[in-house]
Every structure is written in C-alpha cells, then in structure tokens.
Short mmCIF file of C-alpha atoms in Angstrom, two decimals:
data_model
loop_
_atom_site.label_atom_id
_atom_site.label_comp_id
_atom_site.label_asym_id
_atom_site.label_seq_id
_atom_site.Cartn_x
_atom_site.Cartn_y
_atom_site.Cartn_z
CA UNK P 629 -0.42 14.47 0.45
CA UNK P 630 1.54 15.25 -2.69
CA UNK P 631 2.84 12.81 -5.30
CA UNK P 632 6.42 12.58 -4.00
CA UNK P 633 7.17 8.99 -4.97
CA UNK P 634 9.45 10.03 -7.83
CA UNK P 635 11.46 12.37 -5.62
CA UNK P 636 11.86 9.63 -3.05
CA UNK P 637 13.07 7.21 -5.73
CA UNK P 638 15.63 9.79 -6.80
CA UNK P 639 16.81 10.17 -3.19
CA UNK P 640 17.12 6.41 -2.74
CA UNK P 641 19.06 5.99 -6.00
CA UNK P 642 21.37 8.90 -5.18
CA UNK P 643 22.19 7.36 -1.81
CA UNK P 644 22.83 3.97 -3.41
CA UNK P 645 25.15 5.35 -6.09
CA UNK P 646 27.01 7.62 -3.68
CA UNK P 647 28.07 4.80 -1.38
CA UNK P 648 28.82 2.27 -4.12
CA UNK P 649 30.89 4.73 -6.18
CA UNK P 650 33.44 4.68 -3.36
CA UNK P 651 34.20 1.04 -4.20
CA UNK P 652 33.98 0.78 -8.00
CA UNK P 653 37.64 -0.29 -8.13
CA UNK P 654 36.85 -3.39 -6.05
CA UNK P 655 35.95 -6.91 -7.26
CA UNK P 656 32.14 -7.01 -7.26
CA UNK P 657 31.82 -10.24 -9.20
CA UNK P 658 33.77 -12.39 -6.79
CA UNK P 659 32.05 -11.14 -3.63
CA UNK P 660 28.57 -12.18 -2.50
CA UNK P 661 26.11 -9.46 -1.52
CA UNK P 662 25.45 -9.92 2.18
CA UNK P 663 23.38 -13.01 2.81
CA UNK P 664 22.37 -13.42 -0.83
CA UNK P 665 23.64 -16.03 -3.25
CA UNK P 666 24.10 -13.29 -5.88
CA UNK P 667 27.36 -11.45 -6.36
CA UNK P 668 27.57 -7.75 -5.56
CA UNK P 669 27.65 -7.01 -9.28
CA UNK P 670 24.59 -9.14 -10.06
CA UNK P 671 22.73 -7.53 -7.17
CA UNK P 672 23.60 -4.03 -8.39
CA UNK P 673 22.30 -4.83 -11.86
CA UNK P 674 19.19 -6.36 -10.29
CA UNK P 675 18.42 -2.95 -8.76
CA UNK P 676 18.45 -1.42 -12.23
CA UNK P 677 16.28 -4.25 -13.60
CA UNK P 678 13.66 -3.68 -10.91
CA UNK P 679 13.54 0.08 -11.43
CA UNK P 680 13.00 -0.32 -15.16
CA UNK P 681 10.50 -3.15 -14.70
CA UNK P 682 8.37 -1.07 -12.33
CA UNK P 683 8.51 1.89 -14.71
CA UNK P 684 7.41 -0.44 -17.51
CA UNK P 685 4.50 -1.84 -15.51
CA UNK P 686 3.12 1.63 -14.81
CA UNK P 687 3.89 3.22 -18.16
CA UNK P 688 2.39 0.29 -20.07
CA UNK P 689 -0.57 -0.07 -17.66
CA UNK P 690 0.10 -3.83 -17.52
CA UNK P 691 -2.95 -5.62 -16.08
CA UNK P 692 -2.39 -9.37 -16.28
CA UNK P 693 1.35 -10.06 -16.04
CA UNK P 694 4.80 -8.55 -15.97
CA UNK P 695 5.68 -6.83 -19.25
CA UNK P 696 7.91 -9.43 -21.00
CA UNK P 697 11.18 -7.56 -21.50
CA UNK P 698 14.57 -7.25 -19.84
CA UNK P 699 17.72 -5.18 -20.03
CA UNK P 700 21.18 -6.63 -20.67
CA UNK P 701 24.47 -4.87 -19.86
CA UNK P 702 26.96 -4.30 -22.63
CA UNK P 703 29.91 -6.66 -22.76
CA UNK P 704 32.78 -5.46 -20.66
CA UNK P 705 30.85 -2.81 -18.74
CA UNK P 706 32.66 -1.94 -15.51
CA UNK P 707 31.23 -1.33 -12.03
CA UNK P 708 30.94 2.40 -12.66
CA UNK P 709 28.93 1.61 -15.77
CA UNK P 710 26.52 -0.52 -13.75
CA UNK P 711 25.93 2.46 -11.47
CA UNK P 712 25.23 4.59 -14.55
CA UNK P 713 22.52 2.09 -15.48
CA UNK P 714 21.02 2.35 -11.96
CA UNK P 715 20.97 6.16 -12.22
CA UNK P 716 19.35 6.05 -15.66
CA UNK P 717 16.66 3.50 -14.80
CA UNK P 718 15.99 5.43 -11.60
CA UNK P 719 15.46 8.61 -13.63
CA UNK P 720 13.07 6.78 -15.96
CA UNK P 721 11.13 5.43 -13.00
CA UNK P 722 10.97 8.87 -11.39
CA UNK P 723 9.61 10.39 -14.61
CA UNK P 724 7.00 7.64 -14.87
CA UNK P 725 5.83 8.20 -11.30
CA UNK P 726 5.55 11.95 -11.82
CA UNK P 727 3.40 11.51 -14.93
CA UNK P 728 1.15 8.71 -13.67
CA UNK P 729 -2.29 9.62 -12.35
CA UNK P 730 -3.25 8.66 -8.83
CA UNK P 731 -5.98 6.24 -9.89
CA UNK P 732 -3.77 4.19 -12.26
CA UNK P 733 -3.04 0.63 -11.16
CA UNK P 734 -0.86 -1.97 -12.85
CA UNK P 735 -0.12 -5.63 -12.33
CA UNK P 736 1.91 -6.81 -9.37
CA UNK P 737 1.18 -10.19 -7.79
CA UNK P 738 1.38 -9.37 -4.07
CA UNK P 739 -1.13 -9.73 -2.63
CA UNK P 740 -4.10 -8.53 -4.73
CA UNK P 741 -2.53 -8.51 -8.22
CA UNK P 742 -2.19 -4.75 -8.59
CA UNK P 743 -0.46 -1.69 -7.19
CA UNK P 744 -0.82 2.07 -7.62
CA UNK P 745 1.97 4.58 -8.16
CA UNK P 746 2.69 4.88 -4.43
CA UNK P 747 2.89 1.11 -4.15
CA UNK P 748 5.29 0.85 -7.08
CA UNK P 749 7.36 3.72 -5.71
CA UNK P 750 7.61 2.01 -2.32
CA UNK P 751 8.54 -1.33 -3.90
CA UNK P 752 11.21 0.32 -6.03
CA UNK P 753 12.65 2.18 -3.07
CA UNK P 754 12.62 -1.00 -1.00
CA UNK P 755 14.60 -2.80 -3.71
CA UNK P 756 17.16 0.00 -3.79
CA UNK P 757 17.52 0.25 -0.01
CA UNK P 758 17.77 -3.41 0.93
CA UNK P 759 19.96 -4.41 -2.01
CA UNK P 760 22.30 -1.47 -1.46
CA UNK P 761 22.53 -2.77 2.09
CA UNK P 762 23.36 -6.25 0.78
CA UNK P 763 26.10 -4.95 -1.51
CA UNK P 764 27.51 -2.63 1.14
CA UNK P 765 27.61 -5.50 3.60
CA UNK P 766 29.47 -7.67 1.12
CA UNK P 767 32.01 -4.93 0.37
CA UNK P 768 32.37 -3.79 3.99
CA UNK P 769 30.88 -0.33 3.39
CA UNK P 770 28.82 1.73 5.83
CA UNK P 771 25.28 2.46 4.62
CA UNK P 772 22.09 3.75 6.23
CA UNK P 773 19.29 5.48 4.29
CA UNK P 774 17.11 8.22 5.73
CA UNK P 775 14.44 7.33 8.25
CA UNK P 776 11.87 9.13 6.07
CA UNK P 777 12.52 6.81 3.11
CA UNK P 778 12.26 3.72 5.29
CA UNK P 779 9.09 4.97 6.95
CA UNK P 780 7.48 5.61 3.54
CA UNK P 781 8.22 2.02 2.52
CA UNK P 782 6.95 0.56 5.79
CA UNK P 783 3.72 2.59 5.91
CA UNK P 784 2.94 1.92 2.25
CA UNK P 785 3.73 -1.75 1.59
CA UNK P 786 4.33 -3.21 5.07
CA UNK P 787 1.05 -2.27 6.82
CA UNK P 788 1.07 -5.64 8.60
CA UNK P 789 4.42 -4.93 10.30
CA UNK P 790 4.31 -3.20 13.69
CA UNK P 791 6.64 -0.20 13.77
CA UNK P 792 9.87 -0.79 15.64
CA UNK P 793 12.12 1.57 17.56
CA UNK P 794 13.53 3.00 14.31
CA UNK P 795 12.45 2.62 10.65
CA UNK P 796 15.71 1.29 9.12
CA UNK P 797 16.26 -1.62 11.56
CA UNK P 798 12.54 -2.41 11.24
CA UNK P 799 12.75 -2.56 7.44
CA UNK P 800 15.84 -4.77 7.62
CA UNK P 801 14.06 -7.09 10.06
CA UNK P 802 10.88 -7.15 7.95
CA UNK P 803 12.90 -8.24 4.90
CA UNK P 804 14.81 -10.95 6.76
CA UNK P 805 18.03 -8.97 7.10
CA UNK P 806 18.24 -8.10 10.76
CA UNK P 807 16.99 -8.61 14.27
CA UNK P 808 14.59 -6.68 16.47
CA UNK P 809 14.37 -7.17 20.23
CA UNK P 810 11.40 -9.32 21.19
CA UNK P 811 10.60 -10.41 17.63
CA UNK P 812 11.34 -13.72 15.96
CA UNK P 813 13.59 -13.64 12.90
CA UNK P 814 11.83 -13.29 9.53
CA UNK P 815 12.59 -16.07 7.06
CA UNK P 816 9.83 -15.43 4.49
CA UNK P 817 8.23 -12.13 3.66
CA UNK P 818 6.11 -10.30 1.11
CA UNK P 819 5.07 -6.73 0.84
CA UNK P 820 1.40 -5.89 0.91
CA UNK P 821 -0.12 -3.49 -1.62
CA UNK P 822 -3.52 -2.04 -0.82
CA UNK P 823 -6.76 -3.74 -1.78
CA UNK P 824 -8.99 -2.07 -4.40
CA UNK P 825 -12.57 -3.19 -5.04
CA UNK P 826 -14.39 -2.12 -8.22
CA UNK P 827 -18.07 -1.20 -8.08
CA UNK P 828 -20.39 0.14 -10.78
CA UNK P 829 -19.78 3.88 -10.43
CA UNK P 830 -17.15 3.74 -7.71
CA UNK P 831 -13.80 2.27 -6.83
CA UNK P 832 -13.18 1.37 -3.19
CA UNK P 833 -9.51 2.09 -2.52
CA UNK P 834 -7.90 0.65 0.60
CA UNK P 835 -6.15 3.22 2.78
CA UNK P 836 -2.51 2.58 3.71
CA UNK P 837 -1.04 3.66 7.06
CA UNK P 838 0.79 6.41 5.14
CA UNK P 839 -2.49 7.79 3.77
CA UNK P 840 -4.23 7.25 7.11
CA UNK P 841 -1.61 9.34 8.91
CA UNK P 842 -2.10 12.18 6.42
CA UNK P 843 -5.89 12.01 6.75
CA UNK P 844 -5.73 11.91 10.53
CA UNK P 845 -3.47 14.97 10.57
CA UNK P 846 -5.88 17.00 8.41
CA UNK P 847 -4.55 16.18 4.93
CA UNK P 848 -6.34 14.74 1.93
CA UNK P 849 -4.73 11.28 2.10
CA UNK P 850 -3.69 11.61 -1.54
CA UNK P 851 -7.29 11.89 -2.79
CA UNK P 852 -9.17 14.72 -4.49
CA UNK P 853 -12.35 15.17 -2.45
CA UNK P 854 -15.61 16.41 -3.90
CA UNK P 855 -16.01 18.96 -1.11
CA UNK P 856 -12.29 19.68 -0.77
CA UNK P 857 -11.81 17.43 2.24
CA UNK P 858 -13.27 14.26 3.78
CA UNK P 859 -16.06 14.15 6.31
CA UNK P 860 -14.93 14.00 9.93
CA UNK P 861 -15.86 10.34 10.32
CA UNK P 862 -13.30 9.36 7.71
CA UNK P 863 -10.58 11.19 9.63
CA UNK P 864 -11.62 9.41 12.83
CA UNK P 865 -11.57 6.04 11.07
CA UNK P 866 -8.12 6.83 9.66
CA UNK P 867 -6.92 7.52 13.19
CA UNK P 868 -8.23 4.15 14.36
CA UNK P 869 -6.48 2.43 11.43
CA UNK P 870 -3.25 4.19 12.33
CA UNK P 871 -3.60 3.12 15.96
CA UNK P 872 -4.09 -0.51 14.92
CA UNK P 873 -1.01 -0.27 12.71
CA UNK P 874 1.09 1.15 15.52
CA UNK P 875 -0.07 -1.63 17.83
CA UNK P 876 0.69 -4.32 15.25
CA UNK P 877 -2.88 -5.62 14.99
CA UNK P 878 -3.90 -4.14 11.64
CA UNK P 879 -5.41 -6.49 9.08
CA UNK P 880 -5.09 -4.11 6.09
CA UNK P 881 -7.96 -5.56 4.07
CA UNK P 882 -10.26 -4.93 7.06
CA UNK P 883 -9.32 -1.28 7.34
CA UNK P 884 -10.70 1.84 5.66
CA UNK P 885 -11.65 2.35 2.02
CA UNK P 886 -12.06 5.66 0.25
CA UNK P 887 -14.97 5.76 -2.21
CA UNK P 888 -13.75 7.24 -5.50
CA UNK P 889 -16.05 8.14 -8.38
CA UNK P 890 -15.03 6.54 -11.66
CA UNK P 891 -16.33 9.44 -13.74
CA UNK P 892 -13.92 12.03 -12.38
CA UNK P 893 -11.61 10.31 -9.88
CA UNK P 894 -12.91 12.37 -6.96
CA UNK P 895 -13.56 10.92 -3.51
CA UNK P 896 -17.08 11.06 -2.09
CA UNK P 897 -16.66 9.28 1.25
CA UNK P 898 -15.12 6.57 3.37
CA UNK P 899 -16.24 3.09 4.40
CA UNK P 900 -14.61 0.38 6.40
CA UNK P 901 -14.53 -2.11 9.21
CA UNK P 902 -14.14 -1.34 12.89
CA UNK P 903 -11.75 -4.29 13.24
CA UNK P 904 -10.93 -7.66 11.73
CA UNK P 905 -13.50 -10.47 12.12
CA UNK P 906 -13.69 -12.03 15.58
CA UNK P 907 -13.59 -15.77 16.27
CA UNK P 908 -17.28 -16.07 15.45
CA UNK P 909 -16.73 -14.47 12.04
CA UNK P 910 -18.47 -11.25 13.03
CA UNK P 911 -17.35 -7.85 11.78
CA UNK P 912 -18.85 -4.36 12.03
CA UNK P 913 -18.94 -1.90 9.15
CA UNK P 914 -19.43 1.86 9.03
CA UNK P 915 -19.29 4.72 6.52
CA UNK P 916 -19.75 8.40 5.87
CA UNK P 917 -20.12 10.59 2.78
CA UNK P 918 -19.20 14.19 2.13
CA UNK P 919 -22.23 16.37 1.58
CA UNK P 920 -21.55 16.66 -2.15
CA UNK P 921 -21.65 12.87 -2.48
CA UNK P 922 -24.98 12.27 -0.81
CA UNK P 923 -28.30 11.43 -2.41
CA UNK P 924 -26.87 9.53 -5.38
CA UNK P 925 -26.87 5.99 -4.02
CA UNK P 926 -23.09 5.83 -3.59
CA UNK P 927 -23.25 4.54 -0.02
CA UNK P 928 -25.61 1.70 -0.98
CA UNK P 929 -23.44 0.71 -3.93
CA UNK P 930 -20.27 0.72 -1.84
CA UNK P 931 -21.89 -1.15 1.06
CA UNK P 932 -23.11 -3.89 -1.26
CA UNK P 933 -19.66 -4.19 -2.83
CA UNK P 934 -17.74 -4.32 0.43
CA UNK P 935 -20.24 -6.67 2.09
CA UNK P 936 -20.18 -9.05 -0.87
CA UNK P 937 -16.39 -9.13 -0.78
CA UNK P 938 -16.33 -9.78 2.97
CA UNK P 939 -18.97 -12.53 3.01
CA UNK P 940 -17.16 -14.36 0.21
CA UNK P 941 -14.29 -14.96 2.65
CA UNK P 942 -14.12 -17.98 4.94
CA UNK P 943 -13.47 -15.83 8.02
CA UNK P 944 -16.61 -13.66 7.75
CA UNK P 945 -20.09 -14.99 8.48
CA UNK P 946 -21.96 -11.96 9.82
CA UNK P 947 -21.67 -8.22 9.17
CA UNK P 948 -23.17 -5.69 11.57
CA UNK P 949 -24.12 -2.09 10.86
CA UNK P 950 -25.22 0.14 13.74
CA UNK P 951 -27.24 3.24 12.80
CA UNK P 952 -28.61 6.06 14.96
CA UNK P 953 -32.36 5.71 15.39
CA UNK P 954 -33.02 9.19 13.97
CA UNK P 955 -30.72 8.73 10.96
CA UNK P 956 -33.35 7.71 8.42
CA UNK P 957 -31.12 8.07 5.32
CA UNK P 958 -28.55 5.62 6.72
CA UNK P 959 -31.28 3.21 7.73
CA UNK P 960 -32.48 3.23 4.14
CA UNK P 961 -28.93 2.65 2.90
CA UNK P 962 -28.36 -0.49 4.97
CA UNK P 963 -31.83 -1.81 4.13
CA UNK P 964 -31.28 -1.35 0.40
CA UNK P 965 -27.91 -3.10 0.78
CA UNK P 966 -29.70 -6.17 2.14
CA UNK P 967 -29.26 -5.73 5.89
CA UNK P 968 -32.06 -6.61 8.34
CA UNK P 969 -32.74 -4.90 11.66
CA UNK P 970 -32.13 -7.33 14.53
CA UNK P 971 -32.06 -5.19 17.66
CA UNK P 972 -31.44 -1.90 19.45
CA UNK P 973 -28.64 -0.69 21.68
CA UNK P 974 -28.28 2.71 23.35
CA UNK P 975 -30.05 4.73 20.68
CA UNK P 976 -28.79 2.62 17.80
CA UNK P 977 -30.59 0.23 15.50
CA UNK P 978 -28.49 -2.90 14.88
CA UNK P 979 -28.66 -4.35 11.40
CA UNK P 980 -27.05 -7.55 10.14
CA UNK P 981 -26.19 -9.27 6.90
CA UNK P 982 -25.27 -12.94 6.88
CA UNK P 983 -23.49 -15.05 4.32
#
C-alpha cells in the first residue's frame, strides 16, 4: 500500500480546476455555491485555504491546535487567479504528503484530535470534491470525480458509513448533499480519523477500511513489518473489519490496531476487538505477533494499553480473552496484563478483565 495521497490530491485538484476553468468568465461572487450560504467565489477560495492549512498542519507537526495563519487573495484577482491559487496550494499539499513519514500525526479535532498523512490527504480531497460539486451546482456545470477518489475518502475518513451502490453518490449523501435509497437524509456529519493509542515502546494504530482491504488482499496495509508481512491472524482480523464496514456495523474504535515499534516505526503485530461491546458492556479481544516481534513483552504492553483504554469508557465493563489451552505464551501474556481465568470452552481457556 504505497503513499499515493499526494497523487490523489493532484488528481482531485486537476479535476476541480478543469471544470471550473470552463466558467471563469461567469459571475462567481453573485451566485451561491449549491446549498451553501457562501458564494461560488468564496467557496473556491475556501478550497485553497483548506489545502494550505492541511499542508501547514503536517509540515509544522502541529499537535495542539490549528497553525494560526491564513492566506488572503490579492485585490482585484479574477476567477482564473483563484484557480491558480487552488493549483498552487494543491501542489504544496502534494509535496508535503510525499515527504511526510507514515508515522507522523498532526492536530485535527475530529474525532481523536489527530490525523496521519492518509487522513489529511482524504480530508483535503473531500474538501476539493464536495466544494467543487457545490460550485458546479451553483454555476450549472456537470461534475463527477472518479470512483477511486471517492472510495479512498470513504474508506479512510468515513469508516462509519456503509458503502452505497456507488462511491460518489454515497460521499454526497454522507456530507449532506444528496439522497440514497433507504437512508435518511444527513443533516450533520463529521469525518472520522483513526484512533491511535500510545504505549511505552509501541504505538497502537487503528486500521481504516482502506488499510484493512489492502491487508486482507495480501498487502502490507501501509505498514513496514518486522518480518516483511503480518501474521495470518492480522489478515483474518482485517477481513472481519472490512466485512463489518461493508455491512454498516463497524465501530472503528473497536476494530483492529497494528502494533508499531517506536524505535524504528516497524510493525510487530495486530490486536483488536471481535466486535463492539454488547448491551452488557462485554467485548472480546484478540492479538497476534509476527515471529520477529515475539519474546519482548510487546503483546503484554499492547494488551494493557488497549484494555485500559476500553475499560475507561462507559460502554465497556468486561473484556474477554480466549486462549488455546496449549498456548502457554499467550496465557502468560493475558495473566501479566491483569486478566483472570474464569472458565473453559471447547479447548479454550476464558480469561476476563473487569473495570
């Protein structure tokens, strides 16, 4: 899974500029952009503002807030000049994405106060696509981006949205701009960047549907693995996450996490929940490590971190871990993480941890 966010941004910007250049002789200031209160001109400049702001967040490694700066158009700039600004800020954002390491995260408020380069790329592309749609609607222009761009956005920052019959109508519906058969209109929406949990020697990085699809199909999910590829259990778990996404029942924070070593940024395993908590607040957890990541206490450290996070929530009261009776190393892991054995079931020891 290569770093293609910058190329996708370039594609989105090129599509935006191509359609809007056909109407630069029109009045953009006096026409509202689709259902927005902004004019077409203000909306076009907003696209440029977002692209530069996202580049600034990543390049400056902002951690606590948006970087406090803005861009202002020159007096008298025409519509073609506004499109030049969009192209330029898009190029700056592309360059930033191409030169940003995978593990870098910067501030963004929704929903966990940070995003990685793929998250920022998807947010930038979403801004370009939906606001180009708004402007095109206001000016009476035909516009439809590629399905691949829309799918990247949906599988990266809309993991909570069940896929529809086609990516573009689904993205429009998810952002309150269209209808989908059998679904209520959307009046309020937010995108959903992946959850990351810091541990002592590890970082637990939540897997998006985009990464899960790549893992399930035999890819690396965007991670550099200690042994070159993940253990088979991680691929199976990614497939289950993808299935939940396709069925519209995925709770992203109760999905799969890849365990990444802080010292070198390499992945040593996967850990996650079998499903979201049930009505009784019960959830089951599982994990696996690549062979090169075993014997160093990584599983215990990650299990403690993920369990602590889960039990701090109001909707989790009991965590289960089921381990094969002959798997002594895993039994030691769950015991060291604070779990207690409470039963047996079909060759498995059942362990629990309560809040």
